[in-house]
Amino acid sequence: MDWTLAGGLAAGLLIVTVPPVGVSGAVFLLPTVREEEILRAIRHSIRDRGEALSVRQLAREHGLRSPASVAYHLVNLEERGALVRDGRSWQTCRLTG
């Protein structure tokens, strides 16, 4: 089955957006175990250093070979409202919960 979505995306790709928690009809998705670990590391880093770890530092700390893996989880957490970036860098993020 060939699906075509806005922007020319094809081949069965489904894009789902989740509104922020508290908005009528919102779906609350629990963070994965890895995302919980990343949140915990960010929380400790902010408490101890005053800022979050970089994506590369988070990848090293969690034994991930690719910083893109961490960025993927950070984007998911941001979309769910668990953290907010104040700038372009993930080191400027702050936790919302």
PDB file of C-alpha atoms in Angstrom:
ATOM      1  CA  MET A   1       0.000   0.000   0.000  1.00  0.00           C
ATOM      2  CA  ASP A   2       1.453   3.361  -0.986  1.00  0.00           C
ATOM      3  CA  TRP A   3       0.555   6.317   1.218  1.00  0.00           C
ATOM      4  CA  THR A   4       1.330   9.880   0.302  1.00  0.00           C
ATOM      5  CA  LEU A   5       1.358  12.464   3.051  1.00  0.00           C
ATOM      6  CA  ALA A   6       1.829  16.230   3.046  1.00  0.00           C
ATOM      7  CA  GLY A   7       5.325  17.242   2.033  1.00  0.00           C
ATOM      8  CA  GLY A   8       5.811  14.339  -0.363  1.00  0.00           C
ATOM      9  CA  LEU A   9       6.449  11.652   2.256  1.00  0.00           C
ATOM     10  CA  ALA A  10       5.499   8.206   1.005  1.00  0.00           C
ATOM     11  CA  ALA A  11       5.646   4.437   1.522  1.00  0.00           C
ATOM     12  CA  GLY A  12       3.445   3.943   4.558  1.00  0.00           C
ATOM     13  CA  LEU A  13       5.007   6.600   6.802  1.00  0.00           C
ATOM     14  CA  LEU A  14       2.590   7.733   9.476  1.00  0.00           C
ATOM     15  CA  ILE A  15       3.178  11.010  11.313  1.00  0.00           C
ATOM     16  CA  VAL A  16       1.399  11.405  14.622  1.00  0.00           C
ATOM     17  CA  THR A  17       1.538  14.569  16.692  1.00  0.00           C
ATOM     18  CA  VAL A  18       0.666  14.590  20.364  1.00  0.00           C
ATOM     19  CA  PRO A  19      -0.656  17.814  21.905  1.00  0.00           C
ATOM     20  CA  PRO A  20       0.897  18.973  25.198  1.00  0.00           C
ATOM     21  CA  VAL A  21      -0.395  17.390  28.378  1.00  0.00           C
ATOM     22  CA  GLY A  22      -3.308  19.359  29.779  1.00  0.00           C
ATOM     23  CA  VAL A  23      -4.748  20.218  26.382  1.00  0.00           C
ATOM     24  CA  SER A  24      -8.185  18.760  25.785  1.00  0.00           C
ATOM     25  CA  GLY A  25      -7.885  15.382  24.099  1.00  0.00           C
ATOM     26  CA  ALA A  26      -4.165  15.030  24.855  1.00  0.00           C
ATOM     27  CA  VAL A  27      -2.645  11.584  24.996  1.00  0.00           C
ATOM     28  CA  PHE A  28      -0.052  11.121  27.722  1.00  0.00           C
ATOM     29  CA  LEU A  29       2.790   8.846  26.686  1.00  0.00           C
ATOM     30  CA  LEU A  30       5.151   7.576  29.345  1.00  0.00           C
ATOM     31  CA  PRO A  31       8.854   8.017  28.621  1.00  0.00           C
ATOM     32  CA  THR A  32      10.801   4.900  27.715  1.00  0.00           C
ATOM     33  CA  VAL A  33      13.376   3.471  30.113  1.00  0.00           C
ATOM     34  CA  ARG A  34      16.170   5.120  28.078  1.00  0.00           C
ATOM     35  CA  GLU A  35      14.309   8.469  28.138  1.00  0.00           C
ATOM     36  CA  GLU A  36      13.911   8.189  31.917  1.00  0.00           C
ATOM     37  CA  GLU A  37      17.669   7.608  32.194  1.00  0.00           C
ATOM     38  CA  ILE A  38      18.371  10.645  30.016  1.00  0.00           C
ATOM     39  CA  LEU A  39      15.983  12.803  32.068  1.00  0.00           C
ATOM     40  CA  ARG A  40      17.684  11.646  35.267  1.00  0.00           C
ATOM     41  CA  ALA A  41      21.137  12.510  33.862  1.00  0.00           C
ATOM     42  CA  ILE A  42      19.904  15.951  32.776  1.00  0.00           C
ATOM     43  CA  ARG A  43      18.337  16.555  36.192  1.00  0.00           C
ATOM     44  CA  HIS A  44      21.600  15.649  37.992  1.00  0.00           C
ATOM     45  CA  SER A  45      23.681  17.732  35.590  1.00  0.00           C
ATOM     46  CA  ILE A  46      21.499  20.809  36.047  1.00  0.00           C
ATOM     47  CA  ARG A  47      21.640  20.364  39.828  1.00  0.00           C
ATOM     48  CA  ASP A  48      25.409  19.835  39.925  1.00  0.00           C
ATOM     49  CA  ARG A  49      26.702  22.038  37.061  1.00  0.00           C
ATOM     50  CA  GLY A  50      23.884  24.497  36.399  1.00  0.00           C
ATOM     51  CA  GLU A  51      23.311  23.236  32.843  1.00  0.00           C
ATOM     52  CA  ALA A  52      22.438  20.015  31.048  1.00  0.00           C
ATOM     53  CA  LEU A  53      25.049  17.749  29.519  1.00  0.00           C
ATOM     54  CA  SER A  54      25.735  18.015  25.810  1.00  0.00           C
ATOM     55  CA  VAL A  55      24.266  15.422  23.465  1.00  0.00           C
ATOM     56  CA  ARG A  56      27.711  13.818  23.058  1.00  0.00           C
ATOM     57  CA  GLN A  57      28.214  13.670  26.833  1.00  0.00           C
ATOM     58  CA  LEU A  58      24.790  12.057  27.282  1.00  0.00           C
ATOM     59  CA  ALA A  59      25.611   9.511  24.557  1.00  0.00           C
ATOM     60  CA  ARG A  60      28.910   8.615  26.246  1.00  0.00           C
ATOM     61  CA  GLU A  61      27.293   8.360  29.672  1.00  0.00           C
ATOM     62  CA  HIS A  62      24.638   5.945  28.402  1.00  0.00           C
ATOM     63  CA  GLY A  63      26.894   3.866  26.180  1.00  0.00           C
ATOM     64  CA  LEU A  64      25.320   4.985  22.909  1.00  0.00           C
ATOM     65  CA  ARG A  65      27.567   5.113  19.863  1.00  0.00           C
ATOM     66  CA  SER A  66      25.641   7.850  18.100  1.00  0.00           C
ATOM     67  CA  PRO A  67      24.710  11.267  19.495  1.00  0.00           C
ATOM     68  CA  ALA A  68      21.778  11.107  17.055  1.00  0.00           C
ATOM     69  CA  SER A  69      20.242   8.415  19.277  1.00  0.00           C
ATOM     70  CA  VAL A  70      20.229  10.825  22.205  1.00  0.00           C
ATOM     71  CA  ALA A  71      18.881  13.644  20.022  1.00  0.00           C
ATOM     72  CA  TYR A  72      16.023  11.356  18.947  1.00  0.00           C
ATOM     73  CA  HIS A  73      15.042  10.757  22.586  1.00  0.00           C
ATOM     74  CA  LEU A  74      15.430  14.460  23.447  1.00  0.00           C
ATOM     75  CA  VAL A  75      13.085  15.448  20.606  1.00  0.00           C
ATOM     76  CA  ASN A  76      10.523  12.896  21.848  1.00  0.00           C
ATOM     77  CA  LEU A  77      10.794  14.290  25.375  1.00  0.00           C
ATOM     78  CA  GLU A  78      10.452  17.850  24.094  1.00  0.00           C
ATOM     79  CA  GLU A  79       7.348  16.947  22.055  1.00  0.00           C
ATOM     80  CA  ARG A  80       5.801  15.316  25.132  1.00  0.00           C
ATOM     81  CA  GLY A  81       6.479  18.406  27.221  1.00  0.00           C
ATOM     82  CA  ALA A  82       9.003  16.804  29.602  1.00  0.00           C
ATOM     83  CA  LEU A  83      11.634  19.406  28.762  1.00  0.00           C
ATOM     84  CA  VAL A  84      11.926  22.746  26.982  1.00  0.00           C
ATOM     85  CA  ARG A  85      14.897  24.255  25.164  1.00  0.00           C
ATOM     86  CA  ASP A  86      15.643  27.934  25.764  1.00  0.00           C
ATOM     87  CA  GLY A  87      17.943  28.122  22.737  1.00  0.00           C
ATOM     88  CA  ARG A  88      19.199  25.927  19.916  1.00  0.00           C
ATOM     89  CA  SER A  89      21.460  23.786  22.084  1.00  0.00           C
ATOM     90  CA  TRP A  90      20.174  20.933  24.219  1.00  0.00           C
ATOM     91  CA  GLN A  91      22.428  22.246  27.003  1.00  0.00           C
ATOM     92  CA  THR A  92      19.975  25.127  27.406  1.00  0.00           C
ATOM     93  CA  CYS A  93      17.065  22.830  28.173  1.00  0.00           C
ATOM     94  CA  ARG A  94      15.122  22.863  31.394  1.00  0.00           C
ATOM     95  CA  LEU A  95      12.859  20.196  32.822  1.00  0.00           C
ATOM     96  CA  THR A  96       9.159  20.946  33.104  1.00  0.00           C
ATOM     97  CA  GLY A  97       8.130  18.253  35.545  1.00  0.00           C
TER      98      GLY A  97
END
